[in-house]
XYZ file of C-alpha atoms in Angstrom:
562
model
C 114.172 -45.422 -73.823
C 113.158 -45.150 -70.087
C 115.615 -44.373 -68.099
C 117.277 -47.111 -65.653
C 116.823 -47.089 -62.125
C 119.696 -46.256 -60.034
C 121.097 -49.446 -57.666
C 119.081 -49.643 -54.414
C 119.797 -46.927 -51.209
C 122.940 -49.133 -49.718
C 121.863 -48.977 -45.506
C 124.464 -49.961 -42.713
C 123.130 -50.551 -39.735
C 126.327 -50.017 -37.197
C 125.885 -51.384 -33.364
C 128.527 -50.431 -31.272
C 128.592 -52.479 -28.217
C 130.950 -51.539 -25.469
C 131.183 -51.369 -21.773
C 134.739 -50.261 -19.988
C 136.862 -52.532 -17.846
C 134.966 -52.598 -14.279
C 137.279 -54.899 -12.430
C 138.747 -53.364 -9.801
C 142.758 -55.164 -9.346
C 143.028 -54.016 -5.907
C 139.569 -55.660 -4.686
C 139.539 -58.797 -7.086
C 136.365 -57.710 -7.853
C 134.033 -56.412 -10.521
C 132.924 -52.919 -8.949
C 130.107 -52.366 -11.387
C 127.677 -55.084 -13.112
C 127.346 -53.059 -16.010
C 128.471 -55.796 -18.551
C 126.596 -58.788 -17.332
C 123.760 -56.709 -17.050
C 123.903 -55.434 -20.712
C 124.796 -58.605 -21.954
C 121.918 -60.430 -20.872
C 119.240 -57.731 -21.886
C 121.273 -55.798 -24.527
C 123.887 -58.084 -26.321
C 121.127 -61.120 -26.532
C 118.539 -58.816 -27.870
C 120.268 -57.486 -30.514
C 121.642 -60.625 -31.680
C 117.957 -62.563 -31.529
C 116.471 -59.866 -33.920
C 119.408 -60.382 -36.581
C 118.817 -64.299 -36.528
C 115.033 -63.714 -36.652
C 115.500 -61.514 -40.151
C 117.877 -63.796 -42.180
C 117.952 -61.034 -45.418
C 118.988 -57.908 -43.112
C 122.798 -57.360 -43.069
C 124.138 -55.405 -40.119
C 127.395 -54.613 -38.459
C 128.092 -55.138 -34.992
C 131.360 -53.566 -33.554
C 132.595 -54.916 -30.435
C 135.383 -53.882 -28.018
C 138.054 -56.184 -26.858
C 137.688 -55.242 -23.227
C 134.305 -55.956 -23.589
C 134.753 -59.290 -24.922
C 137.348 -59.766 -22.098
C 134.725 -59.107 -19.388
C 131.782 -61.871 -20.942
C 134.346 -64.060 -20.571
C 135.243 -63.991 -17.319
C 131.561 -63.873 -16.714
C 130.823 -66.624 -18.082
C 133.988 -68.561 -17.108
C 132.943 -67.752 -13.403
C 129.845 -68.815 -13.980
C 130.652 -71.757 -15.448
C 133.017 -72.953 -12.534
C 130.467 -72.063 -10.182
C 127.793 -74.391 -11.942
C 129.985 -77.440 -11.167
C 131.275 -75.885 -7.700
C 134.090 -74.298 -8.616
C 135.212 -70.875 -7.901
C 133.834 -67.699 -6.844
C 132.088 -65.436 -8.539
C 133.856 -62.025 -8.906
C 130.847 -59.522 -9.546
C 129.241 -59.233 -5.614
C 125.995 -58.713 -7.575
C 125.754 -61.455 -9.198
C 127.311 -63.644 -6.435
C 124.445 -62.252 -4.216
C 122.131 -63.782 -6.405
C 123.569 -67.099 -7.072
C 123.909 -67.209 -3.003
C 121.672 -65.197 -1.531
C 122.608 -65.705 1.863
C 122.022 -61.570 2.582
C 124.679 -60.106 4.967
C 123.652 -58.673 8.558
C 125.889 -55.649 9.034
C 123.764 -52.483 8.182
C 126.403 -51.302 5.661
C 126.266 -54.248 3.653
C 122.944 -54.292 4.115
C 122.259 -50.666 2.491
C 124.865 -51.252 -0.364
C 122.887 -53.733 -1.457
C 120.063 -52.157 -1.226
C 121.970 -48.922 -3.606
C 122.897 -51.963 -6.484
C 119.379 -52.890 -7.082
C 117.922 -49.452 -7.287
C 120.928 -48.827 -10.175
C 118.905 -47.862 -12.960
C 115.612 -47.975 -10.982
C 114.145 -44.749 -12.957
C 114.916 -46.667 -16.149
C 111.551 -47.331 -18.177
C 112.146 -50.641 -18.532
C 111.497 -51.065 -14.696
C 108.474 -49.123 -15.095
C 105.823 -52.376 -16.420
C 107.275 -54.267 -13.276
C 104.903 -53.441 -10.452
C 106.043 -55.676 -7.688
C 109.862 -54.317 -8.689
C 108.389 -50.784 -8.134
C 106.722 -51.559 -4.727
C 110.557 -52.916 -3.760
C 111.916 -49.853 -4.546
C 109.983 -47.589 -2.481
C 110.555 -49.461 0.546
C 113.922 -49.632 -0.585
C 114.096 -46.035 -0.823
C 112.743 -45.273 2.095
C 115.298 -47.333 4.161
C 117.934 -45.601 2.250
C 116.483 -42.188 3.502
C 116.086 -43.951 7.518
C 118.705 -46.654 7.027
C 118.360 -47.013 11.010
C 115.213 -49.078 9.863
C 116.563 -51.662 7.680
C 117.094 -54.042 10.766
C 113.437 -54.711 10.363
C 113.668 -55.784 6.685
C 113.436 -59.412 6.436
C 115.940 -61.129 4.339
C 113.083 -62.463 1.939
C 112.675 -59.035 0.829
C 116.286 -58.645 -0.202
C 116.304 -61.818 -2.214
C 112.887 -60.796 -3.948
C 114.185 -57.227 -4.694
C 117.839 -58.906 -6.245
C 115.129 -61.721 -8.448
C 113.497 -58.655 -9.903
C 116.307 -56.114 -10.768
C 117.712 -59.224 -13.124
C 114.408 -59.904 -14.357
C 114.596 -56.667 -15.565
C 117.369 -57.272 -16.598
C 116.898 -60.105 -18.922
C 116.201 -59.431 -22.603
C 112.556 -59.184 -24.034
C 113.069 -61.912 -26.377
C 114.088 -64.232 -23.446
C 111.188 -63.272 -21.890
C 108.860 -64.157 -24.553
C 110.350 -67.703 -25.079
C 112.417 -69.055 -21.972
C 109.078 -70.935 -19.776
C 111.655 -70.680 -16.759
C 111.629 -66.829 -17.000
C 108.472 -66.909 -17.366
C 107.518 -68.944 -14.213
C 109.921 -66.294 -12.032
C 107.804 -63.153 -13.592
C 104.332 -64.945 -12.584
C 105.760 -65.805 -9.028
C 106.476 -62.331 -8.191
C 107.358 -63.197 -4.240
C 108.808 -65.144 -1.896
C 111.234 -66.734 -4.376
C 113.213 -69.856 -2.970
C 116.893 -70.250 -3.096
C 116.041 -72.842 -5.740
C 114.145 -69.893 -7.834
C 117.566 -67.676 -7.677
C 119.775 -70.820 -8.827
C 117.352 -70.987 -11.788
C 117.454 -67.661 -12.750
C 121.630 -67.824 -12.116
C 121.406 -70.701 -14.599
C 119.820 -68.543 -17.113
C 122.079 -66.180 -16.888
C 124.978 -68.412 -17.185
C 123.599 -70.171 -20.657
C 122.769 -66.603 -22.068
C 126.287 -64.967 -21.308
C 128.226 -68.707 -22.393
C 126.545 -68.133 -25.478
C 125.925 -64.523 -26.719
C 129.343 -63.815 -28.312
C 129.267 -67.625 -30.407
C 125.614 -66.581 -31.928
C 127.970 -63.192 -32.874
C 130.262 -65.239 -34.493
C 127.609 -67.654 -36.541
C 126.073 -65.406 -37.761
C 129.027 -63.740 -39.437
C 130.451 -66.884 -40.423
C 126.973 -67.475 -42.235
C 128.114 -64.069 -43.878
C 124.788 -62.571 -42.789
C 126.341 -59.860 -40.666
C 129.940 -58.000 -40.259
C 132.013 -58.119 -36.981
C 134.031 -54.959 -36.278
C 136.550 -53.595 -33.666
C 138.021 -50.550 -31.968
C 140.759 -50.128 -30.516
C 142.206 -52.389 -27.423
C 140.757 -50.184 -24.637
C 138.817 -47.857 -26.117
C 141.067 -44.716 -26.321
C 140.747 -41.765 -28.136
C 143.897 -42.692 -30.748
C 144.406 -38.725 -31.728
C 144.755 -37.906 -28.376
C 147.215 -40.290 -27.786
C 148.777 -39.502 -31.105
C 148.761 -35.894 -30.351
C 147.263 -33.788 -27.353
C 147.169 -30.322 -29.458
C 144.614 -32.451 -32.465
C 141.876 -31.126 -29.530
C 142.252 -28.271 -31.309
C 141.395 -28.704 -34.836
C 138.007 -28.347 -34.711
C 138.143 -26.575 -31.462
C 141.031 -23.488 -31.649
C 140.358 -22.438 -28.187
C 139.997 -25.540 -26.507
C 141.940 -25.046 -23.084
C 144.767 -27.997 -22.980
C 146.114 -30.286 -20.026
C 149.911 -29.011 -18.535
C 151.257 -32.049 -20.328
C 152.711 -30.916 -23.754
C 151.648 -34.240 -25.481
C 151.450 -38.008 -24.274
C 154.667 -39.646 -24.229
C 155.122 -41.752 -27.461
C 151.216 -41.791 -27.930
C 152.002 -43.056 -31.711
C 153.729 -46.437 -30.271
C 150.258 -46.646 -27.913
C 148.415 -46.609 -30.250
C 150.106 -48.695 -32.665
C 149.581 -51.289 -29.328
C 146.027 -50.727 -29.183
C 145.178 -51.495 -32.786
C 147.181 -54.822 -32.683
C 146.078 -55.901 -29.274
C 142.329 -55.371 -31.221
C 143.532 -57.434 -33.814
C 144.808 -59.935 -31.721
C 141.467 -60.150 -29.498
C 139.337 -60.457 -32.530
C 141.067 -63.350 -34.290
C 141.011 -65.735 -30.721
C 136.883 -64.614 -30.332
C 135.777 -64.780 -33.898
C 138.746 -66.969 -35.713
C 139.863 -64.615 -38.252
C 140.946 -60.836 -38.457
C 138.845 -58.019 -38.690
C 138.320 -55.772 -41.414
C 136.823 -53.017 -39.613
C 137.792 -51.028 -37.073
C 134.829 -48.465 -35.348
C 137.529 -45.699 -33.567
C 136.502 -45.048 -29.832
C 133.408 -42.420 -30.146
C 134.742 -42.542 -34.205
C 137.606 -40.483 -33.239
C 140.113 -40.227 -35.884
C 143.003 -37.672 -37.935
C 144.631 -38.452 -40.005
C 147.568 -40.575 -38.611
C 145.351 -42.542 -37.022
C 143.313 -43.756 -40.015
C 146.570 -44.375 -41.483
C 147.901 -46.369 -38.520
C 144.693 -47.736 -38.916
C 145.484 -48.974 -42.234
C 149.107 -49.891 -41.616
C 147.484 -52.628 -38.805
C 145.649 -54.368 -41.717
C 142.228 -52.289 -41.850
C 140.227 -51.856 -44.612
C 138.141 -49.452 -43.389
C 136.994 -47.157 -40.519
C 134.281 -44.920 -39.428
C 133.225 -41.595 -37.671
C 130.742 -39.024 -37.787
C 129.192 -36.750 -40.242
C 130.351 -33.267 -38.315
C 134.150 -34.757 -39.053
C 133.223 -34.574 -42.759
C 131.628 -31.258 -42.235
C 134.742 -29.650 -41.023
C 136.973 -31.452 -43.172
C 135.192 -30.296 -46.330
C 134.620 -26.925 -44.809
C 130.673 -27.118 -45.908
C 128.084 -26.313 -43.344
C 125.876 -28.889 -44.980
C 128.087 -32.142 -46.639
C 125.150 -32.661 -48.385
C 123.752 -36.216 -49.686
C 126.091 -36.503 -52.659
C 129.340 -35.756 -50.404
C 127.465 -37.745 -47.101
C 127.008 -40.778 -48.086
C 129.873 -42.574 -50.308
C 133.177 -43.696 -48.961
C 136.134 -41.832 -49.312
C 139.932 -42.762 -49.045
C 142.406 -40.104 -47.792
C 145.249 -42.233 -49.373
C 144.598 -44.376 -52.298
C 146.282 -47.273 -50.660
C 144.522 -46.326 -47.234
C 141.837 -47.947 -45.803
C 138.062 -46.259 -46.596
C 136.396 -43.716 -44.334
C 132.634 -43.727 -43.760
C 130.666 -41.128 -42.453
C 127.446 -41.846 -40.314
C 123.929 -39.616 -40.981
C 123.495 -38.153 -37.513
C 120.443 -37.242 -38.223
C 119.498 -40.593 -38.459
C 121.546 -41.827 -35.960
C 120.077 -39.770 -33.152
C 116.478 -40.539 -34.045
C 116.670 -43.888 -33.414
C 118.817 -43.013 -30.364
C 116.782 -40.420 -28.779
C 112.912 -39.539 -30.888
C 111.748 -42.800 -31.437
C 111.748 -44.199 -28.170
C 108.772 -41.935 -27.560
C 107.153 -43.071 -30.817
C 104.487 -46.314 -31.618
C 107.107 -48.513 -33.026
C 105.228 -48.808 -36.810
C 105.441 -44.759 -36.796
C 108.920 -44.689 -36.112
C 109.696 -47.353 -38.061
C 107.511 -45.583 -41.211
C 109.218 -42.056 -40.428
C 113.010 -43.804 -41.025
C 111.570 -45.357 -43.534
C 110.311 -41.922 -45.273
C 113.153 -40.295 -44.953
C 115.474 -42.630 -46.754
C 113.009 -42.997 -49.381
C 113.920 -39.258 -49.489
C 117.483 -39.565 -50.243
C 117.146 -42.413 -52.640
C 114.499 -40.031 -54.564
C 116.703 -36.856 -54.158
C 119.785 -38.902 -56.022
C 121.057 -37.217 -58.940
C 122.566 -39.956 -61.336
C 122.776 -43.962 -60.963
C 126.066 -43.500 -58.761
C 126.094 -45.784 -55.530
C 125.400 -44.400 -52.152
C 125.664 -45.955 -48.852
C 123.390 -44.555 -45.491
C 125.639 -45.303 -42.307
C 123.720 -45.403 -39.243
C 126.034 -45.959 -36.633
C 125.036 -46.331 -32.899
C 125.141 -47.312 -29.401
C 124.171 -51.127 -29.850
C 122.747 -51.199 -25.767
C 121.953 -47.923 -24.253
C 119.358 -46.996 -26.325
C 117.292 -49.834 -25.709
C 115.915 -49.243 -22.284
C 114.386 -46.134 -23.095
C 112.019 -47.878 -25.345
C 109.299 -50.334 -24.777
C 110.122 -53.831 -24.160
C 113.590 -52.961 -25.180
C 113.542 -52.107 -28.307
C 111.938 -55.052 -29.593
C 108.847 -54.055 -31.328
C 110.992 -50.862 -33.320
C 113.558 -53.736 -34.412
C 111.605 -56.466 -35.157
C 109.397 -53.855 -37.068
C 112.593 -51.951 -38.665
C 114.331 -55.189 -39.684
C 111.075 -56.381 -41.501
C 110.553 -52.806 -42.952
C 114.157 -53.183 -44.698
C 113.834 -56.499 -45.828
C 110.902 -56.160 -47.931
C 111.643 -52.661 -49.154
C 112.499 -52.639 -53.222
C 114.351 -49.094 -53.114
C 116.667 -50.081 -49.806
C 118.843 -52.530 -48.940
C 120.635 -53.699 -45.898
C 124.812 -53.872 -46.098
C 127.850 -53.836 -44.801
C 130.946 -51.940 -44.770
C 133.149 -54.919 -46.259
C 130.502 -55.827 -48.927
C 129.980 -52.346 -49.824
C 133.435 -51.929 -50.564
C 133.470 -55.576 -52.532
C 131.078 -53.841 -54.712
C 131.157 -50.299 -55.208
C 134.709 -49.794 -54.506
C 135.606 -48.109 -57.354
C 133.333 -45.578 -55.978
C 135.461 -44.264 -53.214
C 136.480 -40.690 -53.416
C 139.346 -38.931 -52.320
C 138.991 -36.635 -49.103
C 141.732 -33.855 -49.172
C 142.176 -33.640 -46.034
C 140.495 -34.686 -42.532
C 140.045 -32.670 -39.586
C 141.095 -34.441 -36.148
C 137.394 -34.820 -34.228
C 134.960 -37.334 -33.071
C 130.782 -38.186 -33.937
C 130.058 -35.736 -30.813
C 130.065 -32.522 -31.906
C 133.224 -33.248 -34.355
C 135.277 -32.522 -31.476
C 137.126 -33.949 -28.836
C 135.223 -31.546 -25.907
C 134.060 -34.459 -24.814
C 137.187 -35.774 -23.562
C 139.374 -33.042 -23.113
C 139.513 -29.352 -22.337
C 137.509 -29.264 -18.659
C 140.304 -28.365 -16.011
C 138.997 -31.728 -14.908
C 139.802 -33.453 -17.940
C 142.690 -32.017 -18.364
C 143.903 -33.135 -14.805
C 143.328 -36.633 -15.705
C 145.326 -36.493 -18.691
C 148.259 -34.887 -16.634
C 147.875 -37.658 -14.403
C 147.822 -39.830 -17.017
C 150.807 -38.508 -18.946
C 152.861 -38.773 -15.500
C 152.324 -42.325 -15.251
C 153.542 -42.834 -18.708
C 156.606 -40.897 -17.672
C 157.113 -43.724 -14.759
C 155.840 -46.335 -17.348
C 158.893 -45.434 -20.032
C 161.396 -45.173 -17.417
C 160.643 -48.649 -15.198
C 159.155 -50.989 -18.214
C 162.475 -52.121 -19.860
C 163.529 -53.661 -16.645
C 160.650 -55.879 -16.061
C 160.319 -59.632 -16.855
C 158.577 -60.245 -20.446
C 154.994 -60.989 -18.393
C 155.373 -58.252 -15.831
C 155.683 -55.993 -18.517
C 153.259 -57.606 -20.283
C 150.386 -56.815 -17.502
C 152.081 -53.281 -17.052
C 151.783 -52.842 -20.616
C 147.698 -53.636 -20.319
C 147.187 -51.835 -16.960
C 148.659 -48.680 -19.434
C 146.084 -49.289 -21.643
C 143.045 -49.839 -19.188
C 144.348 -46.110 -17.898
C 143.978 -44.929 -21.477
C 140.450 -45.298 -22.118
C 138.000 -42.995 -23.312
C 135.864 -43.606 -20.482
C 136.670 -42.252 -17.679
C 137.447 -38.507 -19.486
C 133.995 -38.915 -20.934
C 132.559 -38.677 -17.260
C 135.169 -36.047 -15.849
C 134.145 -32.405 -15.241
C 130.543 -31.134 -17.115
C 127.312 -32.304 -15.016
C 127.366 -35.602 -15.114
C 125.662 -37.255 -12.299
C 127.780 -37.191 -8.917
C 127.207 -41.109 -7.903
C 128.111 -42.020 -11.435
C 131.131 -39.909 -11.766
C 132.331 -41.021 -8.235
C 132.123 -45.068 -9.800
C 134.750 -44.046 -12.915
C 136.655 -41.718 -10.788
C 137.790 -44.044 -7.737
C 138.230 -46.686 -10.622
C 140.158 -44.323 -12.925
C 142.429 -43.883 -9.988
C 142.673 -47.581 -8.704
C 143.790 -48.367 -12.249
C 146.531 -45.792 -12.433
C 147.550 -46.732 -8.649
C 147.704 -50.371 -9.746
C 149.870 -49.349 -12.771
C 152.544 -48.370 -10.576
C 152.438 -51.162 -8.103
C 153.141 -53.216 -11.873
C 156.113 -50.752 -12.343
C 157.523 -51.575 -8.660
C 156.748 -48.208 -7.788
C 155.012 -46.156 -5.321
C 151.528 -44.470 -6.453
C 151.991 -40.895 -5.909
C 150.056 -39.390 -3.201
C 147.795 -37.609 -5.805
C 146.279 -40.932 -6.475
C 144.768 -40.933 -2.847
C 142.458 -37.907 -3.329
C 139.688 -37.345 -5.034
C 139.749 -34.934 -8.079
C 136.288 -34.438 -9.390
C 132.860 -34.761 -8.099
C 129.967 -34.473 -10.687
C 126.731 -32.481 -9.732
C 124.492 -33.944 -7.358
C 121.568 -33.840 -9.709
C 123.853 -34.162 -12.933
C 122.687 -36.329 -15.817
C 123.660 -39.844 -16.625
C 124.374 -39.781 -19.764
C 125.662 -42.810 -21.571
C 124.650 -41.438 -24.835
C 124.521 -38.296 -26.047
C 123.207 -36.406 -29.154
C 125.733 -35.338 -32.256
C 125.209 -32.131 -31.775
């Protein structure tokens, strides 16, 4: 008899999308535009090419502060269409009133915001945009000059950093867009109101087209944790050294009662995801897949069925320099009443983030498609095997052409039709191979960069932010039972804001000086505002700045697994 074809290569596609809390408490303010930004380009993208290819399945993991911050976008925005309120991002508000300021200063920070990003390729197919940013740079280098800038070149140069802004699928079917990109000058105040408008309807509406389409079961909503922490850390300071004996630690023996943080974090996540998507989530994405073995089972413990993290955890935690494709890609369970662990191909994963931006879509696209065609061909018997390709859902994006949207639209229609692979998700994998699941032994505390926490702790700048960190837990522990229910309430979220992976992620290493001096001041503003929430003075250490970056340091909001 011939013999019977193994069940299609499972594939899940994994977007992370995530962007930390910008708003600055002390100025009322939004001090970066990072998330309106993304959301328009970024967050509508992605979710246009998943309703364009109904038979691809997909997860998409959000963060709750993320969430958090389109909504207040979009609820200033939509006060400020029927003359309501201000808007709180001085970006934005300079577009939606572009009445441009006369003091010098104000004059050259707004010059600084629109060249954010300037370098980015997918500036570089914008000529007028580029002609903008040389003058723009050359006032920045004589800023005694920019008295003889007229205003109409500010307004043009804030129309075309949000063009640029503004997803390639927009482009291609909203006729207003359109109109603005074949203007190219001289746009009216009317002109910026129109593009404000667009905007608006695009951020009102991104996280809803999230939600239909996983109500329409055609996709799988995620989480991570509240703030995006590292939950080990938290857990335990000393689970930096697992996979890394030497790694130098902070002067802070451990974080004061990490586990009952963290416990916080994953039911504030919980909480989040049932008011924006209407029922709880079954996945939880750790911060950079960070996870030990408590955490997966706090994980669980919070109603979980399943996490994720990278394949160099698995490495380490079976001890193999090579997991190999039989041990790679299955679930496991550490517990057999735990929830699953998945393991992403970083292989994989880092193509798409970092090779095939450089590559004709259809080539890329053929190459992914060649290689998975490899490991369904190299399977040994008709056991089920799942691919997890697990990614940054935004960065990646503007390092391609047109955003990404000729390697999606291409990839999505590449998977669809393809006999041998098929599109998944976490949940549905687990519906229908769960029997499958193997037991993992044991799991060795690390994260999908590197398998380590280096990332986030061990630079004597790292490290400094954790002791500063750890301090204002001390104050936290001592002043929090004698606040009112909300005071401790806020103090309780200002502690978590404080907690988040991102701002250790940019500390220390050679990150880029301007962009470490954004998530330093704002690392310290959020500490300092913790203690005015604790009726107590910030400590003078909060004043001065602790690290610096390099002045030609990269800016790296994604980096490779190895």
């Amino acid at each position: 008899m011939p013999k019977t074809a193994p069940p299609p290569l499972q594939i899940v596609l994994c977007w992370h999308m995530h962007q930390p809390d910008y708003f600055d408490p002390t100025s009322g303010r939004f001090q970066d535009p990072w998330t309106y930004l993304h959301a328009t380009k970024d967050y509508v993208d992605m979710v246009a090419h998943l309703e364009a290819h109904p038979d691809v399945r997909a997860v998409v993991n959000f963060s709750p502060v993320l969430l958090e911050q389109i909504e207040a976008y979009a609820t200033d925005l939509s006060a400020v269409a029927v003359g309501g309120g201000p808007i709180h991002d001085p970006l934005l508000a300079a577009l939606q009133q572009p009445l441009i300021p006369n003091e010098r200063e104000e004059r050259l920070m707004l010059l600084r915001a629109c060249l954010r990003g300037a370098e980015n390729p997918l500036f570089a197919h914008f000529p007028v945009y580029q002609k903008l940013v040389d003058t723009a740079r050359h006032m920045l280098a004589q800023p005694d000059e920019i008295s003889y800038l007229h205003d109409q070149f500010f307004v043009d140069l804030l129309v075309w950093y949000h063009l640029g802004w503004i997803g390639e699928t927009v482009r291609r079917t909203d006729q207003r867009v359109q109109d603005l990109l074949a203007h190219q000058r001289h746009y009216s105040m009317l002109q910026c109101r129109t593009l404000v408008a667009v905007i608006s309807e695009l951020i009102a509406a991104v996280v809803d087209r999230y939600r239909a389409l996983a109500d329409a079961g055609r996709i799988e909503l995620s989480i991570t944790p509240y703030s995006h922490p590292i939950l080990p850390l938290l857990l335990d300071l000393n689970s930096a050294r697992a996979a890394w004996p030497e790694c130098p630690m902070p002067l802070s023996a451990a974080y004061p009662e990490g586990e009952t943080r963290a416990r916080w974090q994953l039911a504030r996540a919980r909480e989040a995801f049932e008011r924006f998507f209407g029922k709880p989530p079954a996945g939880c994405w750790p911060a950079e897949g960070g996870v030990c073995r408590r955490s997966v089972a706090l994980a669980g413990e919070a109603g979980f069925d399943w996490v994720a993290s990278g394949q160099a955890v698995l490495r380490h935690s079976l001890d193999a320099d090579d997991p190999g494709a039989d041990a790679l890609y299955r679930a496991y369970r550490l517990d057999p009443d735990g929830p699953a662990c998945f393991f992403r191909d970083d292989a994989l994963a880092d193509a798409i983030g970092f090779v095939y931006r450089d590559w004709h879509a259809d080539d890329a696209v053929a190459d992914l498609v060649q290689r998975l065609e490899a490991i369904d061909a190299a399977r040994t018997d008709d056991s089920p095997m799942v691919v997890p390709i697990i990614l940054d859902g935004e960065n990646a994006w503007e390092y391609y052409p047109d955003n990404g949207y000729h390697f999606l639209d291409a990839l999505y229609t590449a998977l669809a039709a393809h006999e041998r692979l098929a599109t998944t998700t976490f949940s549905r994998y687990l519906v229908e191979h769960g029997q499958a699941t193997a037991r993992l032994p044991r799991l060795v505390a690390g994260s999908w960069v590197y398998g380590t926490f280096s990332t986030w702790i061990g630079d004597s700048e790292k490290n400094r932010a954790w002791d500063m960190l750890a301090a204002a837990k001390h104050v936290f522990d001592q002043s929090a039972p004698a606040l009112d229910e909300a005071t401790r309430a806020a103090a309780e979220r200002q502690l978590s804001l404080c907690e988040a992976s991102d701002w250790f992620w940019w500390f220390g290493g050679d990150s880029a000086a301007d962009t470490v001096t954004h998530f330093e001041r704002l690392f310290r503003v959020h500490l300092a505002a913790l203690y005015q929430l604790l009726g107590r003075d910030p400590p003078d250490t909060l004043a001065h700045v602790f690290t610096h970056g390099v002045s030609r340091g990269h800016v790296d909001t994604m980096r490779r697994a190895h």
